[in-house]
Short mmCIF file of C-alpha atoms in Angstrom, two decimals:
data_model
loop_
_atom_site.label_atom_id
_atom_site.label_comp_id
_atom_site.label_asym_id
_atom_site.label_seq_id
_atom_site.Cartn_x
_atom_site.Cartn_y
_atom_site.Cartn_z
CA MET J 37 44.76 78.52 -171.17
CA PHE J 38 42.65 75.58 -169.39
CA CYS J 39 41.97 71.95 -170.71
CA THR J 40 38.72 71.60 -172.62
CA ASN J 41 38.43 68.34 -170.72
CA CYS J 42 39.15 68.93 -166.75
CA GLY J 43 39.34 72.70 -166.33
CA ALA J 44 43.06 72.38 -165.32
CA GLY J 45 44.95 75.47 -165.64
CA LEU J 46 47.79 75.16 -168.50
CA PRO J 47 50.56 77.25 -169.92
CA ASP J 48 49.97 79.20 -173.06
CA GLY J 49 50.85 76.94 -176.31
CA ALA J 50 50.77 73.40 -174.39
CA LYS J 51 49.62 70.49 -176.80
CA PHE J 52 49.00 67.90 -173.77
CA CYS J 53 46.89 68.67 -170.22
CA THR J 54 49.27 68.18 -167.53
CA SER J 55 46.55 66.99 -165.29
CA CYS J 56 44.63 64.57 -167.11
CA GLY J 57 46.74 63.94 -170.33
CA ALA J 58 44.06 64.90 -172.91
CA ARG J 59 45.01 66.14 -176.52
CA LEU J 60 44.35 70.09 -176.53
CA ASP J 61 42.54 70.96 -179.69
CA GLY J 62 45.09 74.24 -180.09
CA GLY J 63 41.60 76.47 -180.06
CA GLN J 64 41.13 79.72 -178.59
CA PRO J 65 41.63 79.31 -174.78
CA ALA J 66 38.48 79.60 -172.47
CA PRO J 67 38.14 82.35 -170.37
CA ALA J 68 39.30 82.00 -166.91
CA PRO J 69 36.44 81.22 -164.65
CA ALA J 70 35.49 83.89 -161.98
CA PRO J 71 37.86 83.91 -159.01
CA SER J 72 36.21 82.44 -155.66
CA PRO J 73 37.66 81.82 -151.93
CA GLN J 74 39.42 78.87 -151.54
CA PRO J 75 40.38 76.76 -148.32
CA THR J 76 43.84 77.13 -147.40
CA THR J 77 44.46 73.46 -147.96
CA ALA J 78 46.64 71.44 -150.06
CA PRO J 79 45.21 71.64 -153.89
CA GLN J 80 43.16 68.70 -155.13
CA PRO J 81 43.53 67.28 -158.65
CA ALA J 82 41.00 69.10 -160.50
CA THR J 83 38.64 66.97 -162.53
CA ALA J 84 35.71 67.91 -164.76
CA PRO J 85 32.64 68.57 -163.13
CA GLN J 86 30.01 65.61 -163.46
CA PRO J 87 26.13 65.62 -162.50
CA ALA J 88 26.34 62.01 -161.35
CA ARG J 89 29.35 62.72 -158.87
CA ARG J 90 27.50 66.04 -157.38
CA ARG J 91 24.48 63.64 -156.51
CA ARG J 92 26.75 61.26 -154.22
CA ARG J 93 27.64 64.59 -152.34
CA GLY J 94 24.34 64.12 -150.20
CA PRO J 95 25.22 60.67 -148.94
CA VAL J 96 28.85 61.50 -148.56
CA ILE J 97 27.87 64.18 -146.23
CA ALA J 98 25.59 61.70 -144.29
CA ILE J 99 28.16 59.33 -143.76
CA VAL J 100 30.43 61.89 -142.65
CA CYS J 101 27.76 63.20 -140.27
CA ALA J 102 27.27 59.36 -139.28
CA VAL J 103 30.81 58.95 -138.81
CA VAL J 104 31.05 61.88 -136.80
CA VAL J 105 28.16 60.93 -134.63
CA LEU J 106 29.37 57.64 -134.38
CA LEU J 107 32.90 58.82 -133.35
CA ALA J 108 31.22 60.88 -130.62
CA ALA J 109 29.49 58.18 -129.37
CA ALA J 110 32.25 55.92 -129.29
CA ALA J 111 34.43 58.52 -127.47
CA LEU J 112 31.37 58.76 -124.75
CA VAL J 113 31.46 54.74 -124.58
CA ALA J 114 35.01 54.57 -124.26
CA THR J 115 35.39 57.31 -121.66
CA ARG J 116 32.85 55.18 -120.03
CA LEU J 117 34.38 51.96 -120.52
CA LEU J 118 37.81 53.57 -119.25
CA GLY J 119 35.86 53.73 -116.11
CA LEU J 120 34.61 50.21 -115.88
CA TRP J 121 37.66 48.02 -117.80
CA GLY J 122 40.50 50.69 -118.86
CA VAL J 123 40.72 52.03 -115.09
CA GLU J 124 40.95 49.57 -112.31
CA PRO J 125 37.85 50.30 -109.97
CA PRO J 126 38.69 50.99 -106.20
CA THR J 127 40.40 48.73 -103.87
CA VAL J 128 40.03 48.14 -100.43
CA SER J 129 41.74 45.50 -98.19
CA PHE J 130 41.01 42.64 -96.25
CA GLY J 131 40.88 43.43 -92.39
CA SER J 132 40.88 47.36 -93.25
CA ARG J 133 38.23 48.58 -90.66
CA GLU J 134 37.71 51.89 -92.72
CA GLN J 135 34.10 51.76 -93.75
CA MET J 136 33.12 51.50 -97.72
CA GLU J 137 29.78 52.99 -98.98
CA VAL J 138 28.05 50.74 -101.69
CA SER J 139 24.73 50.45 -103.11
CA ARG J 140 22.64 47.50 -102.93
CA VAL J 141 23.86 45.93 -106.66
CA THR J 142 27.44 47.30 -106.27
CA ARG J 143 29.47 44.12 -107.11
CA ILE J 144 32.00 43.47 -104.54
CA VAL J 145 34.81 41.14 -106.04
CA PRO J 146 37.18 39.50 -103.73
CA ARG J 147 40.73 38.69 -105.18
CA ASP J 148 43.56 36.67 -104.17
CA ALA J 149 47.57 37.80 -103.79
CA SER J 150 47.91 37.38 -107.29
CA GLY J 151 45.10 39.66 -108.09
CA ALA J 152 42.78 36.98 -109.69
CA PRO J 153 39.27 36.37 -108.39
CA ILE J 154 39.23 33.88 -105.39
CA ALA J 155 38.19 30.50 -106.88
CA HIS J 156 35.49 29.68 -104.24
CA TYR J 157 34.17 31.44 -101.49
CA VAL J 158 31.32 31.97 -99.02
CA VAL J 159 29.95 35.13 -97.91
CA LYS J 160 28.32 35.67 -94.48
CA LEU J 161 26.76 38.58 -92.63
CA ARG J 162 28.29 38.89 -89.06
CA GLU J 163 26.61 42.02 -87.96
CA GLY J 164 24.59 44.78 -88.68
CA THR J 165 23.87 48.12 -87.42
CA ALA J 166 21.21 50.71 -88.64
CA PRO J 167 22.06 54.48 -88.76
CA ASP J 168 20.28 55.16 -85.64
CA GLY J 169 22.78 52.86 -83.90
CA SER J 170 20.66 50.15 -83.21
CA ALA J 171 21.50 46.20 -83.97
CA ILE J 172 19.72 44.65 -87.31
CA ASP J 173 19.21 40.95 -87.01
CA VAL J 174 21.30 39.05 -89.14
CA SER J 175 20.90 35.74 -87.66
CA GLY J 176 18.20 34.39 -90.21
CA LEU J 177 20.07 35.75 -93.31
CA PRO J 178 21.41 33.02 -96.10
CA TYR J 179 25.01 32.47 -96.78
CA LEU J 180 26.29 33.20 -100.23
CA ASP J 181 28.39 30.28 -102.19
CA VAL J 182 30.15 32.04 -104.77
CA THR J 183 32.03 30.57 -107.78
CA GLY J 184 35.01 32.79 -108.40
CA THR J 185 34.15 35.13 -111.18
CA ASP J 186 35.07 39.37 -111.65
CA GLU J 187 31.27 39.82 -111.24
CA GLY J 188 31.69 39.19 -107.26
CA PHE J 189 28.75 39.47 -105.33
CA SER J 190 26.46 42.25 -104.52
CA MET J 191 24.48 43.00 -100.91
CA ALA J 192 21.34 42.71 -102.75
CA ASP J 193 22.10 39.03 -103.12
CA PHE J 194 21.30 38.69 -99.46
CA GLY J 195 17.69 39.62 -100.32
CA GLU J 196 15.97 42.93 -98.67
CA LEU J 197 18.61 44.41 -96.36
CA ALA J 198 17.85 47.54 -94.07
CA THR J 199 20.03 50.49 -94.84
CA GLY J 200 22.66 50.08 -92.54
CA THR J 201 26.45 49.25 -91.72
CA TYR J 202 27.52 45.50 -92.38
CA GLU J 203 30.37 43.29 -91.11
CA VAL J 204 30.73 40.88 -93.75
CA THR J 205 33.37 38.03 -93.85
CA VAL J 206 34.63 36.17 -96.86
CA THR J 207 35.70 32.28 -96.39
CA ALA J 208 37.67 30.84 -99.12
CA ASP J 209 38.17 26.83 -99.41
CA ASP J 210 40.55 25.80 -96.50
CA GLN J 211 40.98 29.26 -95.23
CA ALA J 212 39.94 31.08 -92.13
CA PRO J 213 37.00 33.84 -92.49
CA GLN J 214 38.54 37.17 -93.48
CA PHE J 215 36.46 40.29 -92.81
CA ILE J 216 36.25 42.66 -95.75
CA PRO J 217 35.93 46.30 -94.68
CA PRO J 218 32.62 47.50 -93.00
CA VAL J 219 29.96 47.59 -95.63
CA SER J 220 27.77 50.53 -95.55
CA VAL J 221 24.64 50.16 -97.89
CA VAL J 222 22.99 52.99 -99.03
CA ASP J 223 19.89 53.81 -101.38
CA GLU J 224 21.78 55.30 -104.18
CA THR J 225 22.67 54.26 -108.24
CA PRO J 226 26.02 53.34 -108.64
CA ASP J 227 27.65 55.40 -110.85
CA ALA J 228 31.48 55.19 -111.41
CA GLY J 229 31.61 58.51 -113.26
CA THR J 230 30.14 60.67 -110.62
CA GLU J 231 31.73 61.93 -107.77
CA GLY J 232 30.13 60.93 -104.52
CA ALA J 233 28.00 57.96 -105.78
CA PRO J 234 28.51 54.59 -104.81
CA PRO J 235 30.99 52.41 -106.86
CA GLU J 236 29.58 50.18 -109.48
CA LYS J 237 32.41 47.74 -108.37
CA VAL J 238 34.97 47.37 -105.63
CA VAL J 239 37.78 45.22 -105.54
CA VAL J 240 38.71 43.32 -101.95
CA ALA J 241 42.32 42.15 -101.91
CA PRO J 242 45.11 41.14 -99.42
CA ALA J 243 46.69 44.09 -97.66
CA ALA J 244 49.91 44.56 -99.04
CA ASP J 245 52.87 43.16 -96.53
CA ALA J 246 54.12 45.80 -93.99
CA ALA J 247 58.07 45.81 -94.04
CA THR J 248 60.11 46.83 -91.30
CA ALA J 249 63.32 48.68 -91.26
CA GLU J 250 65.24 45.72 -91.90
CA GLY J 251 63.33 44.69 -95.00
CA GLU J 252 61.58 41.87 -93.38
CA ALA J 253 57.56 41.54 -93.60
CA ALA J 254 55.86 42.74 -90.06
CA ALA J 255 53.96 40.51 -88.14
CA PRO J 256 50.25 40.64 -89.66
CA ALA J 257 47.58 42.62 -87.97
CA PRO J 258 45.11 41.12 -85.17
CA ALA J 259 42.35 39.40 -87.08
CA HIS J 260 39.27 41.39 -86.17
CA ARG J 261 36.27 39.26 -84.96
CA GLY J 262 33.36 41.66 -83.87
CA ARG J 263 30.81 41.65 -81.25
CA TYR J 264 29.59 38.26 -81.61
CA ALA J 265 32.63 36.57 -81.37
CA ALA J 266 33.55 38.45 -78.53
CA TYR J 267 30.29 37.64 -76.57
CA LEU J 268 30.52 34.12 -77.80
CA SER J 269 34.08 34.28 -76.17
CA VAL J 270 32.20 35.05 -72.76
CA VAL J 271 29.52 32.35 -73.05
CA ARG J 272 32.13 29.70 -73.76
CA ASP J 273 34.16 30.39 -70.79
CA ILE J 274 31.09 30.32 -68.37
CA GLU J 275 30.43 27.12 -69.78
CA ALA J 276 33.81 25.88 -69.61
CA LYS J 277 33.84 26.73 -65.76
CA SER J 278 30.10 26.54 -64.39
CA GLY J 279 28.70 23.78 -67.15
CA GLU J 280 26.03 24.20 -70.23
CA PRO J 281 22.49 25.09 -69.61
CA THR J 282 21.29 21.96 -67.24
CA LEU J 283 17.92 21.70 -65.26
CA VAL J 284 18.22 20.38 -61.79
CA SER J 285 15.52 19.09 -59.74
CA THR J 286 15.35 17.51 -56.01
CA PRO J 287 14.55 13.79 -56.24
CA GLU J 288 11.03 12.69 -57.93
CA SER J 289 10.52 11.10 -54.24
CA SER J 290 10.73 14.37 -52.64
CA SER J 291 7.35 15.43 -50.73
CA TYR J 292 8.33 18.80 -52.34
CA ARG J 293 9.87 19.31 -55.76
CA GLN J 294 12.06 21.93 -56.48
CA PHE J 295 13.62 22.89 -59.90
CA TRP J 296 16.63 25.22 -60.88
CA ALA J 297 19.11 25.86 -63.68
CA TYR J 298 22.76 25.04 -63.46
CA GLY J 299 25.74 25.91 -65.06
CA LEU J 300 24.89 28.92 -67.84
CA ALA J 301 21.63 29.42 -66.09
CA TYR J 302 20.26 32.29 -68.59
CA ALA J 303 22.13 34.26 -71.57
CA GLU J 304 20.39 36.95 -73.74
CA LEU J 305 21.45 39.88 -75.94
CA VAL J 306 19.47 42.80 -74.56
CA ASP J 307 19.05 46.28 -75.79
CA PHE J 308 18.73 48.77 -72.74
CA GLY J 309 17.24 51.52 -74.95
CA ASP J 310 19.84 52.85 -76.87
CA GLY J 311 19.80 50.18 -79.80
CA GLU J 312 23.41 48.52 -78.77
CA GLU J 313 23.17 44.76 -77.96
CA ARG J 314 24.81 43.74 -74.47
CA LEU J 315 25.00 40.11 -73.49
CA VAL J 316 23.56 39.36 -70.19
CA VAL J 317 24.43 36.27 -68.35
CA ALA J 318 23.52 34.53 -65.11
CA TYR J 319 25.20 31.31 -63.99
CA ALA J 320 25.79 29.10 -60.87
CA ALA J 321 28.30 30.55 -58.56
CA ASP J 322 29.95 27.68 -57.69
CA SER J 323 29.53 23.81 -58.18
CA SER J 324 27.25 23.50 -55.14
CA VAL J 325 24.65 24.70 -56.79
CA ALA J 326 24.36 21.43 -58.71
CA GLU J 327 24.03 19.36 -55.75
CA ARG J 328 21.62 22.03 -53.12
CA TYR J 329 18.79 24.43 -54.13
CA PRO J 330 19.86 28.05 -54.79
CA GLY J 331 18.57 29.48 -51.84
CA SER J 332 20.89 31.95 -50.88
CA ALA J 333 21.29 35.44 -52.50
CA ASP J 334 24.36 34.70 -54.07
CA SER J 335 23.59 31.49 -55.70
CA TYR J 336 23.84 32.85 -59.11
CA ASN J 337 26.23 35.64 -60.75
CA VAL J 338 24.59 38.15 -62.99
CA GLU J 339 26.33 40.17 -65.56
CA VAL J 340 26.35 42.40 -68.39
CA TRP J 341 28.93 42.65 -71.02
CA GLY J 342 29.44 44.78 -73.72
CA TYR J 343 31.70 45.45 -76.54
CA ASP J 344 34.77 47.60 -77.26
CA GLU J 345 35.30 47.97 -80.81
CA ALA J 346 38.95 49.57 -80.07
CA SER J 347 40.08 46.30 -78.57
CA ASP J 348 37.72 43.97 -80.16
CA ALA J 349 36.76 42.31 -77.22
CA ALA J 350 33.74 42.21 -74.66
CA THR J 351 34.13 44.43 -71.38
CA MET J 352 32.30 43.68 -68.08
CA LEU J 353 29.91 46.59 -67.52
CA TRP J 354 28.60 45.32 -64.41
CA GLN J 355 28.27 42.13 -62.09
CA GLY J 356 25.92 41.42 -58.99
CA HIS J 357 23.50 38.77 -58.30
CA HIS J 358 19.99 37.49 -59.10
CA SER J 359 16.63 38.85 -57.70
CA TYR J 360 14.79 36.55 -55.36
CA SER J 361 11.40 36.44 -53.52
CA ASN J 362 10.17 35.96 -50.05
CA GLY J 363 9.50 32.06 -51.34
CA GLY J 364 13.13 31.64 -52.06
CA TYR J 365 12.67 31.68 -56.01
CA ALA J 366 15.69 33.20 -57.94
CA TYR J 367 15.14 35.67 -60.98
CA VAL J 368 16.80 37.58 -63.38
CA ASN J 369 14.49 40.68 -63.54
CA TYR J 370 13.80 43.31 -65.71
CA GLY J 371 11.84 46.60 -64.95
CA ALA J 372 8.93 47.72 -67.68
CA VAL J 373 9.90 49.82 -70.80
CA LEU J 374 10.10 53.71 -69.79
CA GLU J 375 8.71 56.13 -71.89
CA ASP J 376 12.07 56.95 -73.39
CA GLY J 377 12.57 53.31 -74.36
CA ARG J 378 14.81 52.66 -71.94
CA ARG J 379 14.41 49.50 -69.68
CA PHE J 380 16.87 48.59 -66.51
CA LEU J 381 17.80 45.16 -65.26
CA VAL J 382 16.82 44.81 -61.42
CA GLY J 383 19.95 43.64 -59.76
CA THR J 384 19.55 41.77 -56.23
CA PHE J 385 15.95 42.57 -55.89
CA SER J 386 14.96 41.91 -52.43
CA ASP J 387 12.84 43.01 -49.32
CA SER J 388 16.09 45.41 -48.56
CA GLY J 389 16.03 47.25 -52.10
CA CYS J 390 17.13 46.96 -55.45
CA ASP J 391 19.61 48.33 -58.01
CA PHE J 392 18.52 49.46 -61.58
CA VAL J 393 21.32 48.71 -63.60
CA GLY J 394 21.35 50.49 -67.32
CA LEU J 395 21.56 53.65 -69.02
CA ALA J 396 21.57 56.37 -66.65
CA ASP J 397 20.57 60.09 -67.67
CA ASP J 398 23.63 61.16 -68.95
CA GLY J 399 23.71 57.96 -71.44
CA SER J 400 26.33 56.19 -69.46
CA PHE J 401 25.81 52.57 -68.86
CA GLY J 402 26.03 51.07 -65.24
CA LEU J 403 24.29 51.30 -62.01
CA ALA J 404 21.76 53.81 -62.76
CA HIS J 405 19.55 54.17 -59.82
CA SER J 406 19.57 52.40 -56.45
CA ILE J 407 16.61 51.77 -54.00
CA VAL J 408 17.41 50.70 -50.32
CA VAL J 409 15.34 49.81 -47.82
CA GLY J 410 16.74 49.85 -44.00
CA ALA J 411 15.20 49.29 -40.30
CA ASP J 412 15.28 52.18 -37.75
CA ILE J 413 16.52 50.43 -34.90
CA SER J 414 16.87 52.20 -31.50
CA ASP J 415 19.91 52.22 -29.12
CA ASP J 416 17.89 49.85 -27.14
CA GLY J 417 16.97 47.51 -29.97
CA ASP J 418 13.67 48.68 -30.24
CA PHE J 419 12.27 48.86 -33.90
CA ASN J 420 11.05 52.06 -35.08
CA GLY J 421 9.95 51.38 -38.56
CA TYR J 422 11.44 51.62 -41.78
CA THR J 423 13.85 53.96 -43.66
CA TYR J 424 13.75 54.52 -47.57
CA THR J 425 16.68 55.77 -49.63
CA VAL J 426 16.45 56.53 -53.32
CA ASP J 427 19.62 57.24 -55.27
CA GLY J 428 21.05 58.32 -51.74
CA GLN J 429 18.28 60.56 -50.64
CA ALA J 430 16.07 59.66 -48.15
CA VAL J 431 12.48 59.65 -48.92
CA ASP J 432 9.24 58.43 -47.17
CA GLN J 433 7.54 55.28 -47.83
CA ASP J 434 5.10 56.83 -50.32
CA THR J 435 7.87 58.02 -52.58
CA TYR J 436 9.77 54.67 -52.27
CA PHE J 437 6.59 52.99 -53.42
CA ALA J 438 6.36 55.40 -56.17
CA LYS J 439 9.66 54.92 -57.30
CA LEU J 440 8.86 50.94 -57.32
CA ALA J 441 6.01 51.83 -59.50
CA GLU J 442 7.83 53.95 -61.91
CA PHE J 443 10.06 51.13 -62.89
CA GLY J 444 7.23 48.63 -63.28
CA LEU J 445 7.74 46.65 -60.00
CA ASP J 446 4.83 45.67 -57.82
CA SER J 447 3.87 48.19 -55.29
CA PRO J 448 0.64 49.56 -53.64
CA GLN J 449 1.09 52.46 -56.29
CA GLY J 450 1.10 50.08 -59.17
CA ASP J 451 1.00 46.67 -60.60
CA ALA J 452 4.04 44.80 -61.96
CA ASP J 453 4.81 45.35 -65.37
CA ASP J 454 8.31 44.11 -65.47
CA LEU J 455 9.93 40.97 -67.17
CA SER J 456 11.20 38.10 -65.05
CA TYR J 457 13.38 34.94 -66.09
CA THR J 458 12.95 32.08 -63.28
CA LEU J 459 16.01 30.61 -62.14
CA ALA J 460 14.65 28.25 -59.39
CA ALA J 461 11.53 27.76 -57.97
CA ASP J 462 8.97 24.61 -57.05
CA THR J 463 7.05 22.19 -59.19
CA ASN J 464 4.40 24.67 -60.14
CA TYR J 465 7.02 26.65 -62.22
CA GLN J 466 9.16 23.92 -63.88
CA ALA J 467 8.30 25.22 -67.07
CA ASP J 468 9.51 28.70 -66.36
CA VAL J 469 13.11 27.38 -65.36
CA GLU J 470 12.85 25.51 -68.58
CA ALA J 471 11.97 28.36 -70.70
CA THR J 472 14.85 30.04 -68.98
CA LEU J 473 17.45 27.49 -69.88
CA ASP J 474 15.80 27.53 -73.77
CA VAL J 475 16.53 31.21 -73.83
CA ALA J 476 20.06 30.72 -72.76
CA SER J 477 20.58 27.72 -75.32
CA GLY J 478 18.74 29.78 -78.16
CA THR J 479 21.29 32.81 -77.34
CA VAL J 480 24.28 30.54 -77.60
CA GLY J 481 22.98 28.79 -80.73
CA VAL J 482 22.79 32.64 -82.32
CA LEU J 483 26.21 33.35 -81.23
CA GLU J 484 27.83 30.15 -82.64
CA GLN J 485 25.76 30.58 -85.83
CA LEU J 486 27.29 34.25 -86.08
CA ALA J 487 30.77 34.00 -84.93
CA GLY J 488 31.58 30.17 -84.08
CA ASP J 489 34.07 29.89 -86.80
CA LEU J 490 35.74 33.38 -85.90
CA LEU J 491 37.01 32.05 -82.66
CA ASP J 492 39.43 29.27 -84.38
CA LEU J 493 41.05 32.44 -86.10
#
């Protein structure tokens, strides 16, 4: 039999419903409903069907669907947030030389040894290199003054940066500058959840202290300084020995005024055609140049310096002397830019020939070409003419002149297309000597700006 109130199944002869408590009227039992498939779940309390409650079935389904959608969305958001908050972003170490790839908007967050964002720091770009290896000028870019938050900074904060790899330092209050790993800026959208994509955030933290076998902390790794600090060290050494860029002249009462550079006479960062910046300097060979006109071929030393990343130091690539003219003028001289982009420093250019310093055909740097002019003197002392040698091979005069023209030097086969910096000349070229000294001072200023504080590490 069944309860007439709620429809629950009851044993025959029951007086009250065991489900709803209703009194039974003792009439004939209602016929059992047709059987239907039931879910294999725990039985639910039966209630009398009520139309009003059935009408609520739609909203309940909608709410359930909405909950399912919200749960799915929450799961997606939670997965995303785990990548951002629940799981630490990638961490790199101060001083590491392992390059890190970021987008322009990737947040770079410097932290201290406790794991907290550094309270206040200055961020500075020290050097930039394009994908083709050429230098990116960072000397005019601003510094970032950052108050410590977990948002850090991004490379976009510096403005429009060219794609490339940058050397970046972080200087906390009362501390020396620290290099973060080389930062490779790529034009991609950051995504914490996509393999190979730049991260949305990178943490830079102090390196874990290495330990010796005895358990004592090992000595810290040498501080990295970079190309411009290495070049600045060269310049400072020269100035300490020879003096700063200085203009010297004969007395005003002299009937023939002469002007020349003393100390660090010339300094410039030069691209010889491969995009790499090398430091070229000229300086007085000895202190006597301060008192006399530098009319001899060895009055100025000229040097080319490169940067060796492995040793983090400048290396001398070539040393020689200045070029000079028949009139006794002294120069630092460069030939014309060739079709392949190479340019050569003309070492010791004179009537006896010259050396061409730069990139050889195999890409190595150093003495790339040499031209020698000699005199053919007989055993009896008679002059029989000149001899010409190009790269060790005897040539005729026309070939010699053609070679000079090829490199942009003045010859009967072509007008000069060279670049000269005057080191010493008469009063008519005083402004040229001053301009050369200005180049030297300007180069020192750029190096001091980019790396002056790094030499104190």
